[in-house]
Amino acid sequence: QMVFAKPVKLAFTRNCLSCHENMFLSNGVCESCPTGQYLSPNGCASCAEQTYSLVNSSMCMICSSCVKCDQTNGYYTLCKNGQFVNDYSCDDCEAGTYGDGAKCIPCQIGTYSNLPGSASCTPCSEGYYTNTTATTMCTKCNYNCISCERESGFCSSCVPGCILSENRCIPCDAGTRANQETNT
C-alpha cells in the first residue's frame, strides 16, 4: 500500500544560535576577533602593549623578553638595549657591537665593547687606542708613548728621554735630552 503525502516546504535558517569557543554571535553569524584582539565578555578588545594574539583567541599572550611586539603576530619589534630583534626572540648583540633594541651596531673607531649584550661602546682609556670598528678591546699605545690618539694610535706625548716626531716617540741620542716644554 502506498501513502501519498502533500509536499512540505522546509524552511532552513542560516542564523546561528550559539558559537564555538572563542567566537561570538554577530547578526546571526559566528565571527572571531581579528589578530591583535581577543574575545572579552563585551566583544573584541585590543591587546595591550607587550602582548599579542592570533585569530580565534580568547586572550593575549605576553611577549616575554621584548619591549614591544607586533600585536597581530607576536613578532618582536623592539628589544632591550644591548639586544636585537630576531623574529620571536630578543638576542644579545655580540662583543664589539652594541644594541639599540632593534639591531646591533658596530663600535666605532676609538671605542670597544668586550661583553655580549652591551648597550653602548666604551671609549678607549688614556694610553690605549683602536683604529678599527667592531673591536672588543683597545691596544696599548706604542712604546715610549704616554698617551696617543684613541682613533689612530699616533703618539701625542712621550716618556721622558724621547721626542715626538711624526706622531712617534723617538729616544734622544746619547748625551742629549728632550726639551720638557716642547718635547723636541
mmCIF file of N, CA and C in Angstrom, residues 34-40 43-49 51-53 59-60 71:
data_model
loop_
_atom_site.group_PDB
_atom_site.id
_atom_site.type_symbol
_atom_site.label_atom_id
_atom_site.label_comp_id
_atom_site.label_asym_id
_atom_site.label_seq_id
_atom_site.Cartn_x
_atom_site.Cartn_y
_atom_site.Cartn_z
ATOM 1 N N PRO A 34 39.698 39.617 15.153
ATOM 2 C CA PRO A 34 40.874 39.660 14.274
ATOM 3 C C PRO A 34 42.170 39.563 15.081
ATOM 4 N N THR A 35 43.265 39.328 14.388
ATOM 5 C CA THR A 35 44.551 39.278 15.069
ATOM 6 C C THR A 35 44.812 40.610 15.755
ATOM 7 N N GLY A 36 45.481 40.552 16.896
ATOM 8 C CA GLY A 36 45.748 41.753 17.676
ATOM 9 C C GLY A 36 44.643 42.088 18.647
ATOM 10 N N GLN A 37 43.572 41.275 18.635
ATOM 11 C CA GLN A 37 42.462 41.463 19.568
ATOM 12 C C GLN A 37 42.102 40.118 20.193
ATOM 13 N N TYR A 38 41.373 40.180 21.297
ATOM 14 C CA TYR A 38 40.921 38.965 21.970
ATOM 15 C C TYR A 38 39.443 39.111 22.305
ATOM 16 N N LEU A 39 38.798 37.981 22.557
ATOM 17 C CA LEU A 39 37.369 37.986 22.870
ATOM 18 C C LEU A 39 37.181 38.233 24.359
ATOM 19 N N SER A 40 36.592 39.366 24.687
ATOM 20 C CA SER A 40 36.277 39.698 26.077
ATOM 21 C C SER A 40 34.772 39.534 26.259
ATOM 22 N N GLY A 43 32.888 41.755 23.873
ATOM 23 C CA GLY A 43 33.232 41.725 22.450
ATOM 24 C C GLY A 43 34.739 41.726 22.263
ATOM 25 N N CYS A 44 35.179 42.100 21.085
ATOM 26 C CA CYS A 44 36.612 42.104 20.783
ATOM 27 C C CYS A 44 37.278 43.320 21.424
ATOM 28 N N ALA A 45 38.448 43.097 22.004
ATOM 29 C CA ALA A 45 39.220 44.173 22.622
ATOM 30 C C ALA A 45 40.669 44.060 22.157
ATOM 31 N N SER A 46 41.323 45.196 22.026
ATOM 32 C CA SER A 46 42.717 45.219 21.568
ATOM 33 C C SER A 46 43.659 44.715 22.651
ATOM 34 N N CYS A 47 44.706 44.031 22.213
ATOM 35 C CA CYS A 47 45.740 43.572 23.136
ATOM 36 C C CYS A 47 46.542 44.774 23.630
ATOM 37 N N ALA A 48 47.042 44.668 24.843
ATOM 38 C CA ALA A 48 47.851 45.732 25.438
ATOM 39 C C ALA A 48 49.272 45.683 24.882
ATOM 40 N N GLU A 49 50.050 46.723 25.161
ATOM 41 C CA GLU A 49 51.470 46.782 24.799
ATOM 42 C C GLU A 49 52.169 45.547 25.357
ATOM 43 N N THR A 51 51.952 42.569 24.323
ATOM 44 C CA THR A 51 51.155 41.353 24.173
ATOM 45 C C THR A 51 50.683 41.242 22.730
ATOM 46 N N TYR A 52 50.233 40.056 22.353
ATOM 47 C CA TYR A 52 49.725 39.831 21.000
ATOM 48 C C TYR A 52 48.704 38.707 21.034
ATOM 49 N N SER A 53 47.926 38.585 19.965
ATOM 50 C CA SER A 53 47.008 37.452 19.824
ATOM 51 C C SER A 53 46.906 37.082 18.356
ATOM 52 N N MET A 59 42.493 35.322 24.591
ATOM 53 C CA MET A 59 43.406 36.070 25.449
ATOM 54 C C MET A 59 44.610 36.531 24.636
ATOM 55 N N CYS A 60 45.303 37.496 25.182
ATOM 56 C CA CYS A 60 46.537 37.977 24.561
ATOM 57 C C CYS A 60 47.709 37.294 25.245
ATOM 58 N N GLN A 71 51.282 43.279 17.593
ATOM 59 C CA GLN A 71 50.111 42.722 18.273
ATOM 60 C C GLN A 71 49.346 41.721 17.428
#
